[in-house]
PDB file of C-alpha atoms and ligand atoms in Angstrom:
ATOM      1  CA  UNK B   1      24.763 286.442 236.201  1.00 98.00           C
ATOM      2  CA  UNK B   2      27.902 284.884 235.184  1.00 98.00           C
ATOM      3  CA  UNK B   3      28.531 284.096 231.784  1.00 98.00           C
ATOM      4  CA  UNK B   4      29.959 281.574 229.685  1.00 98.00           C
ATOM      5  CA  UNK B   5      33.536 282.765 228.512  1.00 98.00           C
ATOM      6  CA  UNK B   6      34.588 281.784 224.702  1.00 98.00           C
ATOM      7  CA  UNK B   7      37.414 279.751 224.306  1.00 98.00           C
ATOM      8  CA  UNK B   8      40.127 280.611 221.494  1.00 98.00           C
ATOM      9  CA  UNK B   9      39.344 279.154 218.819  1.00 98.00           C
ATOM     10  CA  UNK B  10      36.783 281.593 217.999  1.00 98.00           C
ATOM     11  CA  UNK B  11      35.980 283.830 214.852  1.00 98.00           C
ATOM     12  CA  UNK B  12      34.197 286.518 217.570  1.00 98.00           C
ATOM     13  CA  UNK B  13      37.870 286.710 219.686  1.00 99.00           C
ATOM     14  CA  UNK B  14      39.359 287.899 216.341  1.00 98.00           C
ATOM     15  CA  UNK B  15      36.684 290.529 215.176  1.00 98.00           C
ATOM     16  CA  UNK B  16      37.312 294.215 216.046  1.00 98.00           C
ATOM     17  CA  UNK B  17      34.495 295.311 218.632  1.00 99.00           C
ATOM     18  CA  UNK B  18      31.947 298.002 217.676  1.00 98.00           C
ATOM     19  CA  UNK B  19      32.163 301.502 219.892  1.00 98.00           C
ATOM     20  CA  UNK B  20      29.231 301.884 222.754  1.00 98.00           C
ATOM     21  CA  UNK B  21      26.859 304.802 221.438  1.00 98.00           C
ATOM     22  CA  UNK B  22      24.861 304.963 224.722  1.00 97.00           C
ATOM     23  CA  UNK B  23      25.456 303.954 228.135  1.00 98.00           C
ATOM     24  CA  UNK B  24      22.151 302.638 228.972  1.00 98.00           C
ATOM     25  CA  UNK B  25      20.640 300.315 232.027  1.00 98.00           C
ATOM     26  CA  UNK B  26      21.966 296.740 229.570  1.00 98.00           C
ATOM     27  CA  UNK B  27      25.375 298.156 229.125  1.00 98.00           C
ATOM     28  CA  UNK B  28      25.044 298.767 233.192  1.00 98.00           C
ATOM     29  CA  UNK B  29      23.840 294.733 233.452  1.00 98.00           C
ATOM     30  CA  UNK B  30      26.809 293.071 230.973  1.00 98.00           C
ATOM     31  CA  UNK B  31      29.329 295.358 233.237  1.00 98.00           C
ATOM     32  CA  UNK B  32      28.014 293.849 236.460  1.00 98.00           C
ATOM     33  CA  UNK B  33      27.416 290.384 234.464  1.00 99.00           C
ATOM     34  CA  UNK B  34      31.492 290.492 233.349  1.00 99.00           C
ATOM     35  CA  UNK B  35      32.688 291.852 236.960  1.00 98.00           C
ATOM     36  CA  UNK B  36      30.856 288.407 238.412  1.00 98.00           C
ATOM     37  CA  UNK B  37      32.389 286.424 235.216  1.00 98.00           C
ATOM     38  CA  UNK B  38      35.482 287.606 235.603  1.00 98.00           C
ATOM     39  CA  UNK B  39      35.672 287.052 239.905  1.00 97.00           C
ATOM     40  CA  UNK B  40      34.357 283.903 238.992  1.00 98.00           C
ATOM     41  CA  UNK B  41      36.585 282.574 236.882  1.00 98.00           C
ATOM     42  CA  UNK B  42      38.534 283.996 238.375  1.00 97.00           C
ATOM     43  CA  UNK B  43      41.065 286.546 236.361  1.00 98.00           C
ATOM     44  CA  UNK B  44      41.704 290.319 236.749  1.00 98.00           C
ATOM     45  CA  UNK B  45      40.154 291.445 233.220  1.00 98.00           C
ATOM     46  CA  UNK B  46      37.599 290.601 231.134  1.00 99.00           C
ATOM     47  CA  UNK B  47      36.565 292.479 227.909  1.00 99.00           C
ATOM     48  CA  UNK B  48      33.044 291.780 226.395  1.00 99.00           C
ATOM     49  CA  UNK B  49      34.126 289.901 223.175  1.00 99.00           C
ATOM     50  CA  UNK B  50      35.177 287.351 225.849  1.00 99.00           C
ATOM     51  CA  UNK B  51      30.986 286.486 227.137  1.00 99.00           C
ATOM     52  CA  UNK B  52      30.222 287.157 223.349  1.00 98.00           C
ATOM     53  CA  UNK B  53      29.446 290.617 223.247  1.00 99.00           C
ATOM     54  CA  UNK B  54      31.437 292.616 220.743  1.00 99.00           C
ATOM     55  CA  UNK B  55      31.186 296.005 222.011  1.00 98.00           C
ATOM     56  CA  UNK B  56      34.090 298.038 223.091  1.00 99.00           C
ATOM     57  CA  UNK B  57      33.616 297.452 227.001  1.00 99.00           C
ATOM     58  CA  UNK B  58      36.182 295.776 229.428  1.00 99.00           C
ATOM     59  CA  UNK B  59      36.190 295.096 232.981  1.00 99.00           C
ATOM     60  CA  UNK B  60      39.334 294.660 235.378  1.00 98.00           C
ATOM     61  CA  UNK B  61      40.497 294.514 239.201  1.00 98.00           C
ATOM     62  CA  UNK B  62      44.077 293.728 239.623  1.00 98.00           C
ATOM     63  CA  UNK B  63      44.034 294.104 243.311  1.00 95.00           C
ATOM     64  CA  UNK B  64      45.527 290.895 244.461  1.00 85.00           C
ATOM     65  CA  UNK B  65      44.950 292.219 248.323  1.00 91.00           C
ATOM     66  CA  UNK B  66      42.802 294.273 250.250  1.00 91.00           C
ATOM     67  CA  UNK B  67      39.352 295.942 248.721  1.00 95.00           C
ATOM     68  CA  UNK B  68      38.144 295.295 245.686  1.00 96.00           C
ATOM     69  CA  UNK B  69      38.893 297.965 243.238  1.00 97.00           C
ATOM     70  CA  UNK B  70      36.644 296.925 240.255  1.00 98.00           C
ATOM     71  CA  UNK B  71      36.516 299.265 236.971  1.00 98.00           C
ATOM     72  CA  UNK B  72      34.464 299.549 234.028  1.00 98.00           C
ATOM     73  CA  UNK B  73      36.005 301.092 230.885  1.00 99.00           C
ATOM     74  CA  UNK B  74      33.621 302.152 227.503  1.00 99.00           C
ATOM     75  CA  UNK B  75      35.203 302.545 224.275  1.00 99.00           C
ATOM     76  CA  UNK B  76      38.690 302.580 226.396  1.00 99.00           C
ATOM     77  CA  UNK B  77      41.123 304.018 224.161  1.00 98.00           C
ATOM     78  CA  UNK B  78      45.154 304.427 225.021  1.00 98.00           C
ATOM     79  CA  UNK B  79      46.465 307.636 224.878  1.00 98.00           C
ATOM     80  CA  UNK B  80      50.253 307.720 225.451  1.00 99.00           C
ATOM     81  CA  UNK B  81      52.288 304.863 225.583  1.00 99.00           C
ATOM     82  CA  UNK B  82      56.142 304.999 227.534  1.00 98.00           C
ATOM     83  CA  UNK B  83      59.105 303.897 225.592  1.00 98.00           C
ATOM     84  CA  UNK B  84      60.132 301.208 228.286  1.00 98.00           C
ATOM     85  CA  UNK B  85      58.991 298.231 228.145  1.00 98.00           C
ATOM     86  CA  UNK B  86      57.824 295.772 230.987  1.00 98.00           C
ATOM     87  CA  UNK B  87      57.434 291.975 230.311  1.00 98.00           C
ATOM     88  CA  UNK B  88      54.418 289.415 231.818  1.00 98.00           C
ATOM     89  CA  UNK B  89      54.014 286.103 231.674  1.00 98.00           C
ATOM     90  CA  UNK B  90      50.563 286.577 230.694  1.00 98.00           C
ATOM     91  CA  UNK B  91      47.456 284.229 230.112  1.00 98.00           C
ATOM     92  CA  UNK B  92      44.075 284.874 228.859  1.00 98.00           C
ATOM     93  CA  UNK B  93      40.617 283.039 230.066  1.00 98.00           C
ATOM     94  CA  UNK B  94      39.852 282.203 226.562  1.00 98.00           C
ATOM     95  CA  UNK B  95      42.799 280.439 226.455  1.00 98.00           C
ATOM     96  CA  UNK B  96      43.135 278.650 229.900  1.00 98.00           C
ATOM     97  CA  UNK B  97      46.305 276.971 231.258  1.00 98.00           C
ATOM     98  CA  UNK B  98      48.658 278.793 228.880  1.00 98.00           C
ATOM     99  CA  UNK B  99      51.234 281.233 229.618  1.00 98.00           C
ATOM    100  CA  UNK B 100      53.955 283.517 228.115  1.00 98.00           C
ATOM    101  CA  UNK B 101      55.844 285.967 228.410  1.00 98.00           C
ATOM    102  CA  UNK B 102      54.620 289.325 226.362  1.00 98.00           C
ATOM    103  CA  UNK B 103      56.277 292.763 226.190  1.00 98.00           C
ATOM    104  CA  UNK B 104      54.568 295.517 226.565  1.00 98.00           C
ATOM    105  CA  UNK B 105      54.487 299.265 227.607  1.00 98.00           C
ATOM    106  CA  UNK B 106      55.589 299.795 231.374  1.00 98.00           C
ATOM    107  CA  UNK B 107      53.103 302.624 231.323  1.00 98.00           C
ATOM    108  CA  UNK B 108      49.987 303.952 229.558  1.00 99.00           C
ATOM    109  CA  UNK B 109      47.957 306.500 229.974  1.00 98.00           C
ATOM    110  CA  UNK B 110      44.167 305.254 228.884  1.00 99.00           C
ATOM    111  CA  UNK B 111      41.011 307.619 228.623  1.00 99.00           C
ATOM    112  CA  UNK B 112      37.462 306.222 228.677  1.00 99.00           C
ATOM    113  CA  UNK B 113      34.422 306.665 229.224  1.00 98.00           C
ATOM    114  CA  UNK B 114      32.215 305.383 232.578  1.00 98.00           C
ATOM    115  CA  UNK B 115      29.287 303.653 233.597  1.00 98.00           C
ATOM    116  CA  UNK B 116      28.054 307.745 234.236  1.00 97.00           C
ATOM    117  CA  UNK B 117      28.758 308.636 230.807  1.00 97.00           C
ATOM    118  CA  UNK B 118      31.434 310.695 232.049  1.00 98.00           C
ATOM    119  CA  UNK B 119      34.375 310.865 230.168  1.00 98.00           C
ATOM    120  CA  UNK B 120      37.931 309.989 232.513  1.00 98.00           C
ATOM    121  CA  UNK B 121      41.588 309.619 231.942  1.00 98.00           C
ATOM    122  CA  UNK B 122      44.136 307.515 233.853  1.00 98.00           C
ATOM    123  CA  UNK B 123      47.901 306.143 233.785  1.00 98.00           C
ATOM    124  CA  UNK B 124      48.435 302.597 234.588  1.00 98.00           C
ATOM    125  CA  UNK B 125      51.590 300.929 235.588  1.00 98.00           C
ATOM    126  CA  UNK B 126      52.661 297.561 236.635  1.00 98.00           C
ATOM    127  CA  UNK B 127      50.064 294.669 235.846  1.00 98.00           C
ATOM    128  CA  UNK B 128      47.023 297.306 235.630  1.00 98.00           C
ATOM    129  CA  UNK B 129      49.254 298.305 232.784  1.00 98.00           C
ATOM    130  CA  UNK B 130      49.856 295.190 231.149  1.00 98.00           C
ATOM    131  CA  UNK B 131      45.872 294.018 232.040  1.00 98.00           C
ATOM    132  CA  UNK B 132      44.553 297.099 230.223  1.00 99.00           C
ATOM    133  CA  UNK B 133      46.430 296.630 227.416  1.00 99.00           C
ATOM    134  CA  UNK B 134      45.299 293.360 226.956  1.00 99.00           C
ATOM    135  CA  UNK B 135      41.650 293.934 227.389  1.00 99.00           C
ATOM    136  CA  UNK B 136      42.146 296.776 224.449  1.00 99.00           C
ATOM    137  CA  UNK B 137      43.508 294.124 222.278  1.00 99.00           C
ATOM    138  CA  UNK B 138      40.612 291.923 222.569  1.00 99.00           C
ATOM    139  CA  UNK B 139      38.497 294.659 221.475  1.00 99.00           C
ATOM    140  CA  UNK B 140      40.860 294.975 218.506  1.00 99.00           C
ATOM    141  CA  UNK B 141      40.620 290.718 217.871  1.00 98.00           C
ATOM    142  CA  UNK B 142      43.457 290.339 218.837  1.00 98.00           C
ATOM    143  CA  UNK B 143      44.869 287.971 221.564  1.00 98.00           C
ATOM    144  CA  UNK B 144      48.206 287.500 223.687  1.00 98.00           C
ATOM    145  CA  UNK B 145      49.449 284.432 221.550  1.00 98.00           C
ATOM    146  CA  UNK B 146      49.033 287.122 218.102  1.00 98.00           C
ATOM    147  CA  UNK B 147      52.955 288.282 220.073  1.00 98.00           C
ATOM    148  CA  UNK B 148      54.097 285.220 219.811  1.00 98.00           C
ATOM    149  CA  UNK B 149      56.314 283.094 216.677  1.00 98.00           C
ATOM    150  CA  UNK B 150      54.115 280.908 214.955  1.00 98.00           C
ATOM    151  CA  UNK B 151      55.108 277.891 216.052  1.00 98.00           C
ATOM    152  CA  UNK B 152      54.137 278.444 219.632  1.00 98.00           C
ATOM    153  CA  UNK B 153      51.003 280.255 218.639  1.00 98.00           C
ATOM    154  CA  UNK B 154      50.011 276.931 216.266  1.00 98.00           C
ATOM    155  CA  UNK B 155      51.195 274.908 219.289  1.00 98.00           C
ATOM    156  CA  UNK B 156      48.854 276.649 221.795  1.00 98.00           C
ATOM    157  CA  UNK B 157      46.014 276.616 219.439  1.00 98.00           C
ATOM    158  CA  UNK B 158      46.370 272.644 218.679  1.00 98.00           C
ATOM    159  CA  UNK B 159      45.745 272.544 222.184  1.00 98.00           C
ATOM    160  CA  UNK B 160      42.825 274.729 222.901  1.00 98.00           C
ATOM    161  CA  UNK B 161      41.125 272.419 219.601  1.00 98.00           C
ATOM    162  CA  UNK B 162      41.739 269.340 221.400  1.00 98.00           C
ATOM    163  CA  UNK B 163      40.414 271.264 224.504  1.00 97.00           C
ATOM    164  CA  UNK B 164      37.433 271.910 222.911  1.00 97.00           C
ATOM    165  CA  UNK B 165      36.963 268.661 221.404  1.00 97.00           C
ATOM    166  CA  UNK B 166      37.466 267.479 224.909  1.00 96.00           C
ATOM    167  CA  UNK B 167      34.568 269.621 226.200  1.00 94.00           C
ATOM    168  CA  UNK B 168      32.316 269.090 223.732  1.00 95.00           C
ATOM    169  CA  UNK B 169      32.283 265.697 224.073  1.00 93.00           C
ATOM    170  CA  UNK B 170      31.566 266.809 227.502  1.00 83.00           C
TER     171      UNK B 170
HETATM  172  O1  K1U T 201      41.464 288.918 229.486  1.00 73.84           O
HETATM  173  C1  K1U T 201      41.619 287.888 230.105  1.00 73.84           C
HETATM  174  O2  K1U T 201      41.602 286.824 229.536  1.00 73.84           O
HETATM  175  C2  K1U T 201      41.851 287.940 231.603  1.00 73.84           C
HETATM  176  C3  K1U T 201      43.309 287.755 231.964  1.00 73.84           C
HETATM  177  C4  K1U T 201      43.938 289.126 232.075  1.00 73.84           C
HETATM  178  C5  K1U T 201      45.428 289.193 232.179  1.00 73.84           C
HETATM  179  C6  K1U T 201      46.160 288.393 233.006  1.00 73.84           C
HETATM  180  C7  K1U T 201      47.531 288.526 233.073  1.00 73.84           C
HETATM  181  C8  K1U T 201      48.161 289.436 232.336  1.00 73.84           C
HETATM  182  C9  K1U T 201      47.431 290.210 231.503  1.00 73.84           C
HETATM  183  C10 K1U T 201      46.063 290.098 231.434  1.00 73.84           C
HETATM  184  C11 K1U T 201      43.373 287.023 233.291  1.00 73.84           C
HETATM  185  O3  K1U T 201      42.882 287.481 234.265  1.00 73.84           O
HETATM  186  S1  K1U T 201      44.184 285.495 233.309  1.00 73.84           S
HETATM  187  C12 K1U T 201      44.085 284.990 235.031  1.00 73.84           C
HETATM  188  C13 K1U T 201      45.034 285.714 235.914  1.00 73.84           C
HETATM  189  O4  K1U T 201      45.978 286.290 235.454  1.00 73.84           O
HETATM  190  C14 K1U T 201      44.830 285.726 237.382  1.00 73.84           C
HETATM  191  C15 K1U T 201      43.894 284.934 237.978  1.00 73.84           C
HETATM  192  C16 K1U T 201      43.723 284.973 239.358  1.00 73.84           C
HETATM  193  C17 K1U T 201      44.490 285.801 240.129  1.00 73.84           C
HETATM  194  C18 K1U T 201      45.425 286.604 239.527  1.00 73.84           C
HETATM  195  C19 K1U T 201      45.610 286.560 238.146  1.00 73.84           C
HETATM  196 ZN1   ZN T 202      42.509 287.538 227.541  1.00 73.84          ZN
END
């Protein structure tokens, strides 16, 4: 089932998400539910504060060829960082049609915990690296634009009110 994804403003994009104490067959059903959201939409992450859900689950695939290479990461948590940094012109699908350039580390290595309840570990480079830190900030509240001055942040959020505004009035 796809979801309907929160747009920024919104007090549940700034909340820190609570940890997943079980894996159980409805964690199993938002996974699938935020793989469909986020192939939908589509983008190559998704955490669950995003469809409303603030638990500490995220979904990415940054193939941008080839096989899907979907992956589901519970309580996701990074464990080294490298000094060097890489920059993205990121976005976010809570904030659509903005852009900006974020630095970030070039590589991290993240540990997590699967749909199996198995615990696994991983480094990520290039934009898996960049995507999964991301994800981890949304389950921390925060968002891409929290990296940017203030002026630009107020700027993008102006227009994600209007946005809303817009939408609302449908
Ligand atoms: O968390 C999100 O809002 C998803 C976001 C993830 C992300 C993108 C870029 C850098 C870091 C994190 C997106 O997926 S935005 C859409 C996007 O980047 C994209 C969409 C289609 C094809 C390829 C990329
Ligand atoms: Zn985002």
């Amino acid at each position: 089932m796809i979801r309907d994804i929160l747009i920024h403003p919104d007090p549940r994009l700034k909340k820190p998400c609570e940890p997943v104490a079980e894996v159980t067959a409805e964690l199993a059903q938002l996974a699938a539910d935020m793989l469909e959201t986020m192939y939908d939409a589509p983008g190559v992450g998704l955490a669950a504060p995003q469809v409303g859900v603030m638990k500490r689950i995220l979904v990415m695939d940054c193939i941008k060829e080839g096989p899907p290479e979907p992956m589901v990461l519970i309580n996701p948590s990074v464990v080294w960082a490298s000094e060097d940094l890489s920059s993205y012109e990121e976005g976010c699908l809570s904030i659509p049609d903005q852009y900006a350039e974020v630095k970030r580390p070039a590589q991290v290595k993240v540990r997590w915990t699967g749909l199996d309840g198995a615990e696994q570990e991983r480094q990520f480079e290039g934009l898996w690296a960049t995507c999964v830190q991301h994800e981890i900030d949304h389950l921390d509240g925060k968002l891409f634009i929290d990296y940017l001055g203030p002026l630009k942040r107020q700027m993008i959020t102006r227009k994600m009110e209007k946005l809303k505004r817009e939408m609302a009035r449908g």
